[in-house]
Amino acid sequence: MTQQKLTNDAILLLKKLIETQSFSSEEDQTALHIEDWFKRYEVDYKRTQNNVWAINKYFDESKPTLLLNSHHDTVKPNSAYTKDPFKAIVEDGKLYGLGSNDAGGCLVSLIATFTHFYTQKDLKYNLVIVASAEEESSGPNGLNSMLAVIPKVDVAIVGEPTLMNLAVAEKGLVVFDAVVSGTPSHAAHPNDDNVLYNAIEVLQWFKDFKFEKGSEALGDVKLTVTQINAGKQHNAVPAHLDLVIDVRVNDAYSNSEIADILQEQSPCTSMTPRSLRLNSSSIPVDHDLVKAGIAIGRTTYGSPTLSDQAVLSCPSLKLGPGDSTRSHSADEFIYVNEIEEGIQIYIELLNRVIV
């Protein structure tokens, strides 16, 4: 098979994925399209729920394993779309459609790349590809559920739109539900312990608070109060005020360390993390994958956005065609030539590392 045929077929697959609804946990039909690709290219594959996966033909348990992963679920289209989000439209070199950029272009490029190497013998790494579900919702049946199913992974490439530059680190996420307390009362009576006024100092504390340790790749931990809720009627001072705090964690801290610090130091009555499993992730800059990427002219950076890297404990590199700023936007698109370039760079990168 030629690389050009793989590329042409990958673009056709992406068009099919765009035109098939695949909201998180509803990816059963896009999984069928991915299965059809593997059948057509005679790749021995498996499906676990809506995750479709395969290993290279000459898998050798004595060798390390490289995971190629991207997702085929999407968010729901926002109300600002002017084009049909479920119609693959090509205009001026742009392929429009829901999930085209996040992360369909990455997924089909990785599928084409895996297929290119599938029958090659004597590779230095085994290859495993997982076209995963439920990434957008961080659901229980996505990549996290596959880690006990697929062979042990030693290193991973996670396909997300990075303009084919090397995201060598990615921030983790902890969301906290916090409570500020006060004394409830009738609004007509004096109250020196009004929870809404108490919250002014609490909000200022969060605005001013800085975590001590920065990161060369990811900068500082970013803490943001994103929601406030209190009160049920105009004439009653409530007993408590609820806050939601979004914390983007650099690789200098674990999520549990972040939770310990905020629970000990914050002025809130309570701070409860919703989950501690979405940790920061990274790959050493002297890893062969990173060195190979730099050698072919790609730049490195730290990514502030979350992906399925968060569920991996092995070194992982985020790399893919498309631009993260287009993700979840109205009239989402990816340039057709970005897919062509993506497949070319993926193959060139792996030729330097696994062949």
CSV table of C-alpha atoms in Angstrom, one decimal, residues 56-60 63 116-125 354-355:
chain,number,residue,atom,x,y,z
A,56,ASN,CA,1.0,-5.0,15.3
A,57,LYS,CA,1.2,-8.3,13.4
A,58,TYR,CA,4.6,-9.3,14.7
A,59,PHE,CA,4.0,-8.3,18.4
A,60,ASP,CA,6.9,-9.5,20.6
A,63,LYS,CA,10.0,-5.7,23.4
A,116,HIS,CA,1.6,1.6,7.6
A,117,PHE,CA,3.7,-0.2,10.2
A,118,TYR,CA,1.3,-3.1,10.9
A,119,THR,CA,3.0,-5.8,8.9
A,120,GLN,CA,6.6,-4.7,9.3
A,121,LYS,CA,8.9,-7.2,11.0
A,122,ASP,CA,11.7,-6.6,13.5
A,123,LEU,CA,10.4,-3.3,14.9
A,124,LYS,CA,12.2,-2.0,18.0
A,125,TYR,CA,8.8,-1.3,19.7
A,354,ILE,CA,11.0,2.0,16.0
A,355,VAL,CA,12.5,0.8,12.7
